[in-house]
Short mmCIF file of C-alpha atoms in Angstrom, two decimals:
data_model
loop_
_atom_site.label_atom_id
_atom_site.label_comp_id
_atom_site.label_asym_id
_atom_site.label_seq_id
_atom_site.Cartn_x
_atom_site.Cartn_y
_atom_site.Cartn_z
CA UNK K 1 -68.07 -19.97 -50.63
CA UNK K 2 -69.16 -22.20 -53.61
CA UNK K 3 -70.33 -25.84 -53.39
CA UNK K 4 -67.67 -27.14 -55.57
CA UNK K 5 -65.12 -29.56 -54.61
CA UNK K 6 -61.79 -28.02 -54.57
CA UNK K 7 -59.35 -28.96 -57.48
CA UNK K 8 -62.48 -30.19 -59.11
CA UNK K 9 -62.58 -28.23 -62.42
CA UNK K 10 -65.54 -25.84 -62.02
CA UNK K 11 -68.06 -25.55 -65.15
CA UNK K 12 -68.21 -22.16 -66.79
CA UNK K 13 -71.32 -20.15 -67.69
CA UNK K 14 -71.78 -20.67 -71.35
CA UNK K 15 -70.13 -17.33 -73.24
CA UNK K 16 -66.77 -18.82 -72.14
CA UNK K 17 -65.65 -22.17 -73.70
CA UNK K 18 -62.28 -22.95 -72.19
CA UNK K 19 -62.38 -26.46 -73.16
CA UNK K 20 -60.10 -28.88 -70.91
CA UNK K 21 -57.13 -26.72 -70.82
CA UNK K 22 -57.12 -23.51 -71.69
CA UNK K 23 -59.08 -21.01 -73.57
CA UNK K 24 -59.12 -21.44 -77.54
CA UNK K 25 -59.10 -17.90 -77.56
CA UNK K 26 -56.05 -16.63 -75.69
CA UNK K 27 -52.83 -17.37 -77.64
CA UNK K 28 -50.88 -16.32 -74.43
CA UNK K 29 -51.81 -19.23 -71.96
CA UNK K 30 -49.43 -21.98 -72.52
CA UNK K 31 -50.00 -25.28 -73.68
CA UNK K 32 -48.81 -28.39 -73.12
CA UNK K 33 -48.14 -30.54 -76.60
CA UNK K 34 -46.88 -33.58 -77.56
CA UNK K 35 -44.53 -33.97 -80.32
CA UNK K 36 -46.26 -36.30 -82.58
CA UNK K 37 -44.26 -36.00 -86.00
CA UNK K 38 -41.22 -33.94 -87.26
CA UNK K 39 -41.39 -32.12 -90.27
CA UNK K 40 -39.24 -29.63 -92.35
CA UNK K 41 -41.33 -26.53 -90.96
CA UNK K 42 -41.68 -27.74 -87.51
CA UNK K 43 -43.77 -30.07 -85.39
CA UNK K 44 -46.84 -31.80 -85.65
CA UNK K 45 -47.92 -31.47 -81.81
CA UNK K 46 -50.77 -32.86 -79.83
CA UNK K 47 -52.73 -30.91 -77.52
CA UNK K 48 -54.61 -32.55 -74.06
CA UNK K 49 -57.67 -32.04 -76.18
CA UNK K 50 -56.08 -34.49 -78.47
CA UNK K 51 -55.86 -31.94 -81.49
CA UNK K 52 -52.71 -31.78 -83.65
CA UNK K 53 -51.29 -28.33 -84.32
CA UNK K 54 -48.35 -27.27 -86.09
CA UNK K 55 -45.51 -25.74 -83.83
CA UNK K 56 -42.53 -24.21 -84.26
CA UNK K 57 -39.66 -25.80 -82.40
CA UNK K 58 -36.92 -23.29 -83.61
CA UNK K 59 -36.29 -21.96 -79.77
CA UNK K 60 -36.20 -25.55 -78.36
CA UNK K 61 -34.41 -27.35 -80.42
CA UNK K 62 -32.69 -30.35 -80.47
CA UNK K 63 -36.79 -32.15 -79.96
CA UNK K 64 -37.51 -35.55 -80.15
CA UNK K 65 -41.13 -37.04 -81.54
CA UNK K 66 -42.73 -38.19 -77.86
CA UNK K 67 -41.40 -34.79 -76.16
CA UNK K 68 -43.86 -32.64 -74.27
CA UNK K 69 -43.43 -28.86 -75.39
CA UNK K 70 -44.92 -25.89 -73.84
CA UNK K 71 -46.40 -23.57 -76.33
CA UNK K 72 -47.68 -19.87 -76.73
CA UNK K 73 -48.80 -18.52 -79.69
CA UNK K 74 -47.72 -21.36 -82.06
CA UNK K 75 -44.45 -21.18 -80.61
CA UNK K 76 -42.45 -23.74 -78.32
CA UNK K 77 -41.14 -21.93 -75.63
CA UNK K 78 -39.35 -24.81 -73.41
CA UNK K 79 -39.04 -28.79 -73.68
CA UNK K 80 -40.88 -29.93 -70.76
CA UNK K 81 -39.16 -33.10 -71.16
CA UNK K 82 -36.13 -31.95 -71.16
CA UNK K 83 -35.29 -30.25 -67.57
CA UNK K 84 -33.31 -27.12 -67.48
CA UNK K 85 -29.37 -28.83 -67.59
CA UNK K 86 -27.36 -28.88 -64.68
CA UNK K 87 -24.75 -26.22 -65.54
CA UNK K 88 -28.23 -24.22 -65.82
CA UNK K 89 -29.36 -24.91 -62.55
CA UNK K 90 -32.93 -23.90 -61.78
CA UNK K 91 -32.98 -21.03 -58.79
CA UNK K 92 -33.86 -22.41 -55.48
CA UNK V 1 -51.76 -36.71 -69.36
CA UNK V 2 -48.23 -36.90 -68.47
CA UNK V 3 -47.42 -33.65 -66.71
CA UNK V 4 -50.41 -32.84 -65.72
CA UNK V 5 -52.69 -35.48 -64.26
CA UNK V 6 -50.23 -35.78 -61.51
CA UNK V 7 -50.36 -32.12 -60.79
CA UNK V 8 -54.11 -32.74 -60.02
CA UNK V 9 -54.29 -35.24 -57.07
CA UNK V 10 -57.02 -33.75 -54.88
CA UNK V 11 -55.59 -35.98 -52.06
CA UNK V 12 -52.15 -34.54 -52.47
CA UNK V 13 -53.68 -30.97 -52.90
CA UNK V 14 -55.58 -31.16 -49.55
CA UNK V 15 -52.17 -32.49 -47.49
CA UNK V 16 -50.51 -29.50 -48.99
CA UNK V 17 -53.44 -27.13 -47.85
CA UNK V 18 -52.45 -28.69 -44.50
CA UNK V 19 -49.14 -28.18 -44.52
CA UNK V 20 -50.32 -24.06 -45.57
CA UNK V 21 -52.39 -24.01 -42.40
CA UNK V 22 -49.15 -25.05 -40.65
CA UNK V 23 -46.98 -22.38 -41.90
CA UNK V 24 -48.89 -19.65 -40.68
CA UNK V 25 -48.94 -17.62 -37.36
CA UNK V 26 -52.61 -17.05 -35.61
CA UNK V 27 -53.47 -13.31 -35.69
CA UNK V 28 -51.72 -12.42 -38.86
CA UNK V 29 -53.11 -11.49 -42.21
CA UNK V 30 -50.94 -13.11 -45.45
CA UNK V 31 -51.30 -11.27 -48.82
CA UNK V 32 -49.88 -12.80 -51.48
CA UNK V 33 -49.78 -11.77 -55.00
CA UNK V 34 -50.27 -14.10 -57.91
CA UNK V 35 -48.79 -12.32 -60.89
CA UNK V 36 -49.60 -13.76 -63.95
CA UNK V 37 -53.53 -14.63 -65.18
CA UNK V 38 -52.89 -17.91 -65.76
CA UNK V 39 -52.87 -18.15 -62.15
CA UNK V 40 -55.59 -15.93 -61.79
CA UNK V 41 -57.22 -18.50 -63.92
CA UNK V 42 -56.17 -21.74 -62.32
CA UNK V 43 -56.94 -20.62 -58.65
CA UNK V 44 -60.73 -20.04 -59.75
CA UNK V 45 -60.85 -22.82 -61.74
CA UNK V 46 -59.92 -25.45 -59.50
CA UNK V 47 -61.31 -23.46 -56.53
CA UNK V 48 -57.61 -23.51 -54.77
CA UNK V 49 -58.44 -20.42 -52.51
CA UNK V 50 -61.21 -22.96 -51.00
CA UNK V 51 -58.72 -24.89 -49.53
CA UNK V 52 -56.34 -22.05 -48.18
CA UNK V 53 -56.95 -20.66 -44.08
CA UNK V 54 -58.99 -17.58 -44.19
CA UNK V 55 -56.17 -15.67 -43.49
CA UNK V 56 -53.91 -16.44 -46.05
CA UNK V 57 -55.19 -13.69 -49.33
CA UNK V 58 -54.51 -14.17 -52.70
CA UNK V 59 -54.10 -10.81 -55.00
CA UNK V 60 -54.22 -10.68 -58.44
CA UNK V 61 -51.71 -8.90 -59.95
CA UNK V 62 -51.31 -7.19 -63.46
CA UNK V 63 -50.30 -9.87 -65.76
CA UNK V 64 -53.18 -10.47 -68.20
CA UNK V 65 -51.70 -8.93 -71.35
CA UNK V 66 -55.55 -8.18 -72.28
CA UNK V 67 -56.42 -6.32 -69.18
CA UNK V 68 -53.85 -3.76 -68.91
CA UNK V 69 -53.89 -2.71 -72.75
CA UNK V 70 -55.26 0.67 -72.33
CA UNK V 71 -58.49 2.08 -74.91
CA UNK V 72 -56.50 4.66 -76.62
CA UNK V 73 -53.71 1.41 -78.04
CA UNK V 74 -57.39 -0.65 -79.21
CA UNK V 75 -58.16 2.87 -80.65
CA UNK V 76 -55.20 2.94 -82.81
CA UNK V 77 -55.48 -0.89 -83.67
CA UNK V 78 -59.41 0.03 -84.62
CA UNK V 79 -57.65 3.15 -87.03
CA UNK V 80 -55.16 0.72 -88.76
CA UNK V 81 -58.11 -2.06 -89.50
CA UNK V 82 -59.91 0.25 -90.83
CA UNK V 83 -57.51 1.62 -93.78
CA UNK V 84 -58.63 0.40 -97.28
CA UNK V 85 -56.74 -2.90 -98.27
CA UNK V 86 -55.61 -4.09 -94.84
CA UNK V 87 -55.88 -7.23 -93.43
CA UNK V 88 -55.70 -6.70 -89.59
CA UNK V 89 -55.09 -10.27 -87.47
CA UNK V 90 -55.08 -10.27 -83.54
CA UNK V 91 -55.45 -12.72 -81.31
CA UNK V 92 -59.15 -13.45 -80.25
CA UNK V 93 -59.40 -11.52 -77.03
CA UNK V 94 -58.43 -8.51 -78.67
CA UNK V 95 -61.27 -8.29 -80.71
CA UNK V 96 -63.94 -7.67 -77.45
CA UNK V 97 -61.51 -5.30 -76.02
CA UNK V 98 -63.33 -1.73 -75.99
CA UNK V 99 -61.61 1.35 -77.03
CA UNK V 100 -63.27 4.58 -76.90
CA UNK V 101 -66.23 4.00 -79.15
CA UNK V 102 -65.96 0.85 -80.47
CA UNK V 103 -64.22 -2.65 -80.47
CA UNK V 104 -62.57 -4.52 -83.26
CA UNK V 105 -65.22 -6.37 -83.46
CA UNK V 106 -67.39 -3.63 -84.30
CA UNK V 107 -65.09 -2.21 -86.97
CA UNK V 108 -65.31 -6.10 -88.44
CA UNK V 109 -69.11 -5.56 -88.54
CA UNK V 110 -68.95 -2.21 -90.51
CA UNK V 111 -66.83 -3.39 -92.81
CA UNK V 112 -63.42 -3.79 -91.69
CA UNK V 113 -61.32 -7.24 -92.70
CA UNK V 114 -60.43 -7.64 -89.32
CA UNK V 115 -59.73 -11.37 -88.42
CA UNK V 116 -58.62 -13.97 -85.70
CA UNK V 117 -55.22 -15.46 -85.24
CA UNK V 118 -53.74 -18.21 -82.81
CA UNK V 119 -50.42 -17.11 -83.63
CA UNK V 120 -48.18 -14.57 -85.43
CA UNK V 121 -46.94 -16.87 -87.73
CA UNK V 122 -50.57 -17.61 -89.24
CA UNK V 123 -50.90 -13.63 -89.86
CA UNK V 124 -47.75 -14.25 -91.51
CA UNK V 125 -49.03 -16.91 -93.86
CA UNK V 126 -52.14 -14.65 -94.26
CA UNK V 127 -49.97 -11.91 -95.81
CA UNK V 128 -47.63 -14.43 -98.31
CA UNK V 129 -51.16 -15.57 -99.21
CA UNK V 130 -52.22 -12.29 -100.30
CA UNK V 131 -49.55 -10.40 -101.98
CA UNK V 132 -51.79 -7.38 -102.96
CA UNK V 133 -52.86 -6.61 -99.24
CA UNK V 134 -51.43 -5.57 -96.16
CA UNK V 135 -51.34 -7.54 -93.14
CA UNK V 136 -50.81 -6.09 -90.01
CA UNK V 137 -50.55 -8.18 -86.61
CA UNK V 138 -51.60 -6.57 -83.58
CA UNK V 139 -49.21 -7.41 -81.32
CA UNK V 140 -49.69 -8.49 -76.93
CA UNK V 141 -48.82 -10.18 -74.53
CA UNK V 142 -45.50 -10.53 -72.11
CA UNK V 143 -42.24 -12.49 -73.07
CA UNK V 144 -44.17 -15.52 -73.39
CA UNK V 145 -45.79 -14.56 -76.36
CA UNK V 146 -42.62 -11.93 -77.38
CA UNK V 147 -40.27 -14.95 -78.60
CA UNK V 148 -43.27 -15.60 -81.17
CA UNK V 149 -43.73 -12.41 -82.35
CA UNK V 150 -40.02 -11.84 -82.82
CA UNK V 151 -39.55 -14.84 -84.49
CA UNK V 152 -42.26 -14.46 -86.86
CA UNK V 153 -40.51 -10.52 -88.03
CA UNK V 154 -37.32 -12.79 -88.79
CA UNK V 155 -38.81 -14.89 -90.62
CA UNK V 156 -40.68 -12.26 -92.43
CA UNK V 157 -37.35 -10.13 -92.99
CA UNK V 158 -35.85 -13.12 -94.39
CA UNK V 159 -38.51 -13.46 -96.57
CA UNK V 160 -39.01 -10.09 -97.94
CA UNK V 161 -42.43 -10.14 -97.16
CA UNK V 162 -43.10 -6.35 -97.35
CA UNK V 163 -46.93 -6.11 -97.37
CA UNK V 164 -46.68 -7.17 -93.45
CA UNK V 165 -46.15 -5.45 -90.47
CA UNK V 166 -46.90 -5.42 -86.66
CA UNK V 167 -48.85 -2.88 -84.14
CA UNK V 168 -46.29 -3.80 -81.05
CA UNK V 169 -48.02 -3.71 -77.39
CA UNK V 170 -45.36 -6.48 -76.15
CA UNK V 171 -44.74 -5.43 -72.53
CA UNK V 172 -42.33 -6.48 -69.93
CA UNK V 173 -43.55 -7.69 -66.37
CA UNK V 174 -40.53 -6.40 -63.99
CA UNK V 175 -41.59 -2.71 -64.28
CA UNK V 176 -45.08 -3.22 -63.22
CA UNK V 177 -43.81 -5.07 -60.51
CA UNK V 178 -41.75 -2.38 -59.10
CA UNK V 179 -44.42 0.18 -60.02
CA UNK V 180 -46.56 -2.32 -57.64
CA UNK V 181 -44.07 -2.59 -54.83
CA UNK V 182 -43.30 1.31 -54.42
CA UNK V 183 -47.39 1.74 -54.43
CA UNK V 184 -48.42 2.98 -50.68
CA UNK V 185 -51.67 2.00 -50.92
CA UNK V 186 -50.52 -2.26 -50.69
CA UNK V 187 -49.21 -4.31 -48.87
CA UNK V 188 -47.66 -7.81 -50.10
CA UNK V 189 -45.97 -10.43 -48.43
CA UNK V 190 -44.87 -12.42 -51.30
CA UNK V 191 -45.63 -13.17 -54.87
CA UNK V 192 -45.89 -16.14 -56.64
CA UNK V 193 -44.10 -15.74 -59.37
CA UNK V 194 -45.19 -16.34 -63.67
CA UNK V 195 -43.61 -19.29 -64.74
CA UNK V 196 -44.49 -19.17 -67.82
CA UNK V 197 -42.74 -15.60 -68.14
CA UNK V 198 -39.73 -17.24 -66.41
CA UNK V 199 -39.41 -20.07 -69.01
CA UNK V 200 -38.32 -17.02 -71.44
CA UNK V 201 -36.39 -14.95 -68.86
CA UNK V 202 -35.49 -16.84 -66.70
CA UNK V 203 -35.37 -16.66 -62.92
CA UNK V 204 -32.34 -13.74 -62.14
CA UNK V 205 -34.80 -10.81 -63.40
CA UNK V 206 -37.18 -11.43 -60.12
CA UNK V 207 -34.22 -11.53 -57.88
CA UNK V 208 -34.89 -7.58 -56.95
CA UNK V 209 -38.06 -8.26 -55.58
CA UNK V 210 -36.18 -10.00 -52.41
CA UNK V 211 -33.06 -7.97 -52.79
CA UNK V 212 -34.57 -4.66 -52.95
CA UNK V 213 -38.22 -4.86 -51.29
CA UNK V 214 -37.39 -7.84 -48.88
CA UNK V 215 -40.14 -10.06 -49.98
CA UNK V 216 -39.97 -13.82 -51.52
CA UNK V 217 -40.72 -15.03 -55.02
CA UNK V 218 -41.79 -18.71 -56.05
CA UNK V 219 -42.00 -19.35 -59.65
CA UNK V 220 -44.73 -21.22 -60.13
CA UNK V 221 -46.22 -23.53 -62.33
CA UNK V 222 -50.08 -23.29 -63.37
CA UNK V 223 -51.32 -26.19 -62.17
CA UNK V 224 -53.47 -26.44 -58.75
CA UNK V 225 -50.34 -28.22 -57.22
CA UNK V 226 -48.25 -25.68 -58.22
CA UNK V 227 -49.97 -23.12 -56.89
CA UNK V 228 -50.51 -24.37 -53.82
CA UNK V 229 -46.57 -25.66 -53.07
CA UNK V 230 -45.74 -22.11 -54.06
CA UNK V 231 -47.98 -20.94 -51.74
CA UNK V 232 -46.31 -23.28 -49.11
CA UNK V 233 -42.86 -22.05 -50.04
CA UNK V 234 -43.68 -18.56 -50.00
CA UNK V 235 -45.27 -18.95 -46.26
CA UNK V 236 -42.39 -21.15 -45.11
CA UNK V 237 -40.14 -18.39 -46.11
CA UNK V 238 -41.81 -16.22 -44.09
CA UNK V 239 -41.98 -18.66 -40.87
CA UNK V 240 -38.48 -18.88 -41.27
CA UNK V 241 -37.42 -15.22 -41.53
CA UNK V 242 -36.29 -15.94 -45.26
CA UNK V 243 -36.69 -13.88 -47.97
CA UNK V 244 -35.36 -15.25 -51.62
CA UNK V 245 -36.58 -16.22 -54.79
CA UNK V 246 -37.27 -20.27 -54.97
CA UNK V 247 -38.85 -22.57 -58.07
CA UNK V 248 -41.26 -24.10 -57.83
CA UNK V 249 -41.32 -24.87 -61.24
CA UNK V 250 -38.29 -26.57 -61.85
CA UNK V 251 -39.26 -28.61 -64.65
CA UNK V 252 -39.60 -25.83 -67.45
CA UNK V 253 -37.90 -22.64 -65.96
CA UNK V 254 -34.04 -22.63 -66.36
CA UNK V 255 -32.04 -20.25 -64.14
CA UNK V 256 -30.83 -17.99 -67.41
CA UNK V 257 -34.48 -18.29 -69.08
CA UNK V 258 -34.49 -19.88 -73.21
CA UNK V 259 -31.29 -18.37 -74.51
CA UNK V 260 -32.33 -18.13 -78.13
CA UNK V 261 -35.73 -16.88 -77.33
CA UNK V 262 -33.72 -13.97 -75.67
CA UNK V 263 -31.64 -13.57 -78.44
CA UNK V 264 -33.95 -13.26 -80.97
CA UNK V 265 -36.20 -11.38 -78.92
CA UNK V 266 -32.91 -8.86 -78.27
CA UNK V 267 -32.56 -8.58 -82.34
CA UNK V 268 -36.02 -7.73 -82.98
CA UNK V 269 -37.30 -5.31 -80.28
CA UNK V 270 -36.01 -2.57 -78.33
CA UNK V 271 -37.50 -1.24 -75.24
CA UNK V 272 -40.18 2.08 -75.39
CA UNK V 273 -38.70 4.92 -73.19
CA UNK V 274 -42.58 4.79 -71.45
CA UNK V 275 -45.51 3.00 -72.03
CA UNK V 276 -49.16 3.07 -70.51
CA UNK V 277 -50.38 0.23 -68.98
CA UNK V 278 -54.40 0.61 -68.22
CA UNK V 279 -54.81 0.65 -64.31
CA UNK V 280 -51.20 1.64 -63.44
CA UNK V 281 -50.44 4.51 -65.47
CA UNK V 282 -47.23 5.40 -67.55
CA UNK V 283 -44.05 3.19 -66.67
CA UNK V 284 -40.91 3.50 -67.68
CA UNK V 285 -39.12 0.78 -70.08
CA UNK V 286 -41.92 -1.16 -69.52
CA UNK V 287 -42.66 -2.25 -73.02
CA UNK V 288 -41.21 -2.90 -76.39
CA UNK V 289 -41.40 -1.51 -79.89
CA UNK V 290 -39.76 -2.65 -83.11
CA UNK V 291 -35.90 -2.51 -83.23
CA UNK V 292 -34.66 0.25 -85.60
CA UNK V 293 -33.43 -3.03 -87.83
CA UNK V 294 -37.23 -3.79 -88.15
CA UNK V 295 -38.57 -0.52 -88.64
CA UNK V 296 -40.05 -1.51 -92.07
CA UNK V 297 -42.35 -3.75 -90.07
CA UNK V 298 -43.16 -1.63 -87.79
CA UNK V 299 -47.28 -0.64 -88.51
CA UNK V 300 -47.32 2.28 -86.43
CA UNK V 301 -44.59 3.78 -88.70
CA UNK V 302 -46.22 2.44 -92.22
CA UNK V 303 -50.02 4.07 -91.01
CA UNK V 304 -51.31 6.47 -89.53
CA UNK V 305 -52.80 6.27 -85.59
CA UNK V 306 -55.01 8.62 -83.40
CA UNK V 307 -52.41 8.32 -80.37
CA UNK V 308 -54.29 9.74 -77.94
CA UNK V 309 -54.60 8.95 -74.38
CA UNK V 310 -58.41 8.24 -73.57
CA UNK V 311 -59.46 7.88 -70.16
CA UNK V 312 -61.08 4.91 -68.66
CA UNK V 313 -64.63 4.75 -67.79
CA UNK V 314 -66.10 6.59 -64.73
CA UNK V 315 -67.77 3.14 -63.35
CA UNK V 316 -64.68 1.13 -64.07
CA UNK V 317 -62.29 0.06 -61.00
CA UNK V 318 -59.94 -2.25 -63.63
CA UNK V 319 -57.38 0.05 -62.19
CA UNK V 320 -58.02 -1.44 -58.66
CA UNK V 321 -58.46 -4.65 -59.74
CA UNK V 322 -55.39 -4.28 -61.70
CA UNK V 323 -53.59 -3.15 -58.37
CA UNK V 324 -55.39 -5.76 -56.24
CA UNK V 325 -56.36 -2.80 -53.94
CA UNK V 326 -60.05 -4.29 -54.62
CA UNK V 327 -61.60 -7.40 -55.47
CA UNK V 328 -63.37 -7.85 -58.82
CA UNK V 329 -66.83 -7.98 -56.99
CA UNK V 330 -66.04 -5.05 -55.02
CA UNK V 331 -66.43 -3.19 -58.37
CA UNK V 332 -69.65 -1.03 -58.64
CA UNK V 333 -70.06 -2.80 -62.36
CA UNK V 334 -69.18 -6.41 -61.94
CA UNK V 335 -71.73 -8.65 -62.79
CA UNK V 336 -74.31 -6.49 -63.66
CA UNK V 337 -73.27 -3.16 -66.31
CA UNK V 338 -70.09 -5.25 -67.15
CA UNK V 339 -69.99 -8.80 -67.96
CA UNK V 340 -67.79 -10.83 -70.10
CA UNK V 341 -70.72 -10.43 -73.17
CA UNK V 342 -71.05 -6.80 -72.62
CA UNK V 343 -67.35 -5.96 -70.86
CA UNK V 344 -66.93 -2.04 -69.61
CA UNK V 345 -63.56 -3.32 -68.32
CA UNK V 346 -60.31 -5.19 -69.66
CA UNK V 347 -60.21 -7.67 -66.73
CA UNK V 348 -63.73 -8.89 -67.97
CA UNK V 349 -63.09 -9.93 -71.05
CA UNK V 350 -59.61 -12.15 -70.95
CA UNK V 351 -60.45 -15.42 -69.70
CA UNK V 352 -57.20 -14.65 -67.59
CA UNK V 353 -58.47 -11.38 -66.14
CA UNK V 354 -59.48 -11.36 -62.67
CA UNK V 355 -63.26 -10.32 -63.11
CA UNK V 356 -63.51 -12.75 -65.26
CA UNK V 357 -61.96 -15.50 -63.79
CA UNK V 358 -64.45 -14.60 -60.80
CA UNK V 359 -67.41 -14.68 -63.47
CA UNK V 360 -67.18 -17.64 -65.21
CA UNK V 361 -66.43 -19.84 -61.60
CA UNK V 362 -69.69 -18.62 -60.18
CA UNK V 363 -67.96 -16.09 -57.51
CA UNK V 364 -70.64 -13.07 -58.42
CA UNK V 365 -70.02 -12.17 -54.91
CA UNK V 366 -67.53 -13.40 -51.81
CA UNK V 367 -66.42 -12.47 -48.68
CA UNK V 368 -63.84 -13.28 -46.47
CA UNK V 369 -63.25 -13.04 -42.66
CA UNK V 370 -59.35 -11.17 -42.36
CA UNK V 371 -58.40 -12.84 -39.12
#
């Protein structure tokens, strides 16, 4: 067993660099991102590290600037502010 | 930050823990397999099996799309790079990823333009930047990463943009999970299911898992609350002689998945009759390639690739790992032959793959009491 606290974020040896929320490396962990702007091409989104990115919102759309997306490889892959409708009920 | 902080609460994450402890029976062993390695990630990070009874066992399953990319698909990636004139983009983990001599990252140091992407869509801009090269995109990852990669050949179909093209290693996570499921050699009680995966596909795809093999799903979001309701849900299910698939994760994944993401996704691939996954061996329909409407971007058509099968390493158990027959330090090279600077093994050098995950947390070795 380790020392650490449990859901205490746990430092990493130094070859990996994760940063707060996922790793800058790995294009297939999702990220959370706030829509900051609109523009022709997309969104200007904010990651929890408080970097903008552009994203493409083509496979969410309608989004609204304030909306939280999650994103994979550049791409917006669901509104997280916008739960699933209710003629699309979520299984349970 | 909204959506997140609240999924954090250490108080709240220790009641549920309680509630865990609750749920089970004394005398019986709980195995229950997290699928994608996100949650692979998550559990280590926020040290979420520390808080779960000794008998209650989480296995990692096969869902890094790093790990299970077998040597002889880096080995053709390594033979496109290294044509005259190309411009080959992958995502960063793909460029530590051994094949059978060398890694990408080798071929960039003798000479090859090989270079880092976040996304498809900045390979993309690479090749309208540079007209007089070809760009080729090496392609990974499940149907979270898919929608992006389809939607990036649209755009470059629309376009016209002929000088790029795409290696495709886009795989699907259902036939690994049956491939899991009929394997003699474990036994699950549950899985917690990838809801990131499940934002794209939605939820009906998983519903064979209790149908067919009796055992219950919880999609599940990534962070430590997540995990450990799903956890919960799955062991309640159990208590309670139920056996269905539940989400968790009801604030992203819709019942039908993101109907234009499918859509798009169903324009630009089409599924490979078989495809090798590193660990688990050939599966059927377990992977896409380029939709005959695409073939002009398809890289493996436009150059020429060894495509030969190429064993793994003697000392490597990624296979195992893969499986979640063994535990990442159980491995005869973990944490000292391969590490995630000098990786013999896929699941070493993802930050999402389970050795890995184990690495980085401090877990060079563990053991657990079954009870």
């Amino acid at each position: 067993m380790t020392n650490a606290s449990p859901l205490t974020e746990r430092h990493v040896t130094e070859h990996c660099t994760p940063g707060d929320a996922h790793c800058i490396t790995c294009s297939d962990e999702g990220i959370e991102m706030t829509v900051v702007k609109l523009t022709q091409c997309g969104a200007q989104c904010r990651d929890p590290n408080g970097i903008d990115q552009r994203v493409e919102i083509e496979l969410v759309e309608p989004v609204e600037t304030g909306d939280v997306l999650l994103v994979h490889a550049g791409v917006a892959i669901a509104n997280v502010s916008r739960p699933p409708a209710p003629n699309q009920p979520a299984a349970s | 930050m909204k959506y997140v902080d609240e999924y954090r609460d250490a108080e709240l994450g220790r009641a549920v823990a309680t509630q865990i402890l609750a749920e089970t029976e004394a005398g019986r062993h709980y195995k229950v397999m997290e699928v994608c390695g996100g949650h692979t990630h998550s559990i280590y990070k926020y040290g979420i099996d520390d808080l779960l009874p000794p008998n209650v066992e989480l296995v990692h399953g096969p869902g890094c799309p790093v790990c299970v990319i077998p040597m002889g698909r880096v080995d053709d990636g390594i033979a496109v790079a290294r044509n005259d004139g190309v411009i080959f983009t992958c995502f960063g983990d793909m460029l530590r990823v051994p094949g059978s001599t060398q890694t990408l990252l080798d071929a960039k140091a003798e000479g090859a333009d090989v270079r880092m992407v976040y996304s498809p869509l900045d390979a993309l801009r690479i090749a309208r930047e540079n007209p007089d090269r070809e760009v080729v995109f090496f392609a990974i990852g499940f149907e979270t990463t898919a929608p992006s990669t389809a939607l990036t050949l649209k755009r470059a179909k629309a376009e016209g943009q002929s000088n790029f093209s795409c290696v495709c290693n886009h795989v699907t996570i259902v036939p690994p999970l049956r491939a899991l499921l009929e394997s003699p050699d474990l036994r699950l009680d549950g899985f917690i299911g990838p809801g990131h995966v499940c934002t794209v596909v939605g939820a009906r795809p998983f519903e064979f898992i209790p149908d067919d093999y009796g055992r219950p799903v919880v999609i599940s979001g990534f962070e430590p609350l997540d995990i450990l309701q799903s956890i919960l849900m799955i062991l309640r299910q159990l208590r309670e002689g139920r056996c269905e698939v539940e989400n968790e994760y009801k604030r992203v994944v819709p019942q039908d998945g993101n109907l234009k993401a499918l859509e798009v996704m169903a324009e630009v691939f089409a599924l490979r009759p078989h495809f090798e996954w590193r660990g688990l061996g050939f599966i059927s329909q377990s992977a896409l390639r380029l939709s005959d409407a695409y073939a002009d971007f398809d890289a493996e058509l436009r150059f020429s690739t060894p495509n030969v099968r190429v064993a793994d390493p003697k000392a490597c158990q990624c296979g195992e790992v893969l499986k979640g027959v063994i535990k990442p330090w159980e491995c005869k090279v973990f944490g000292t032959a391969c590490t995630p600077e000098h990786a013999i093994g896929t699941c070493m050098v993802s930050p999402e793959g389970a050795c890995a995950a184990y690495y980085n947390f401090g877990r060079y070795q563990r053991q657990r009491e079954a009870v």
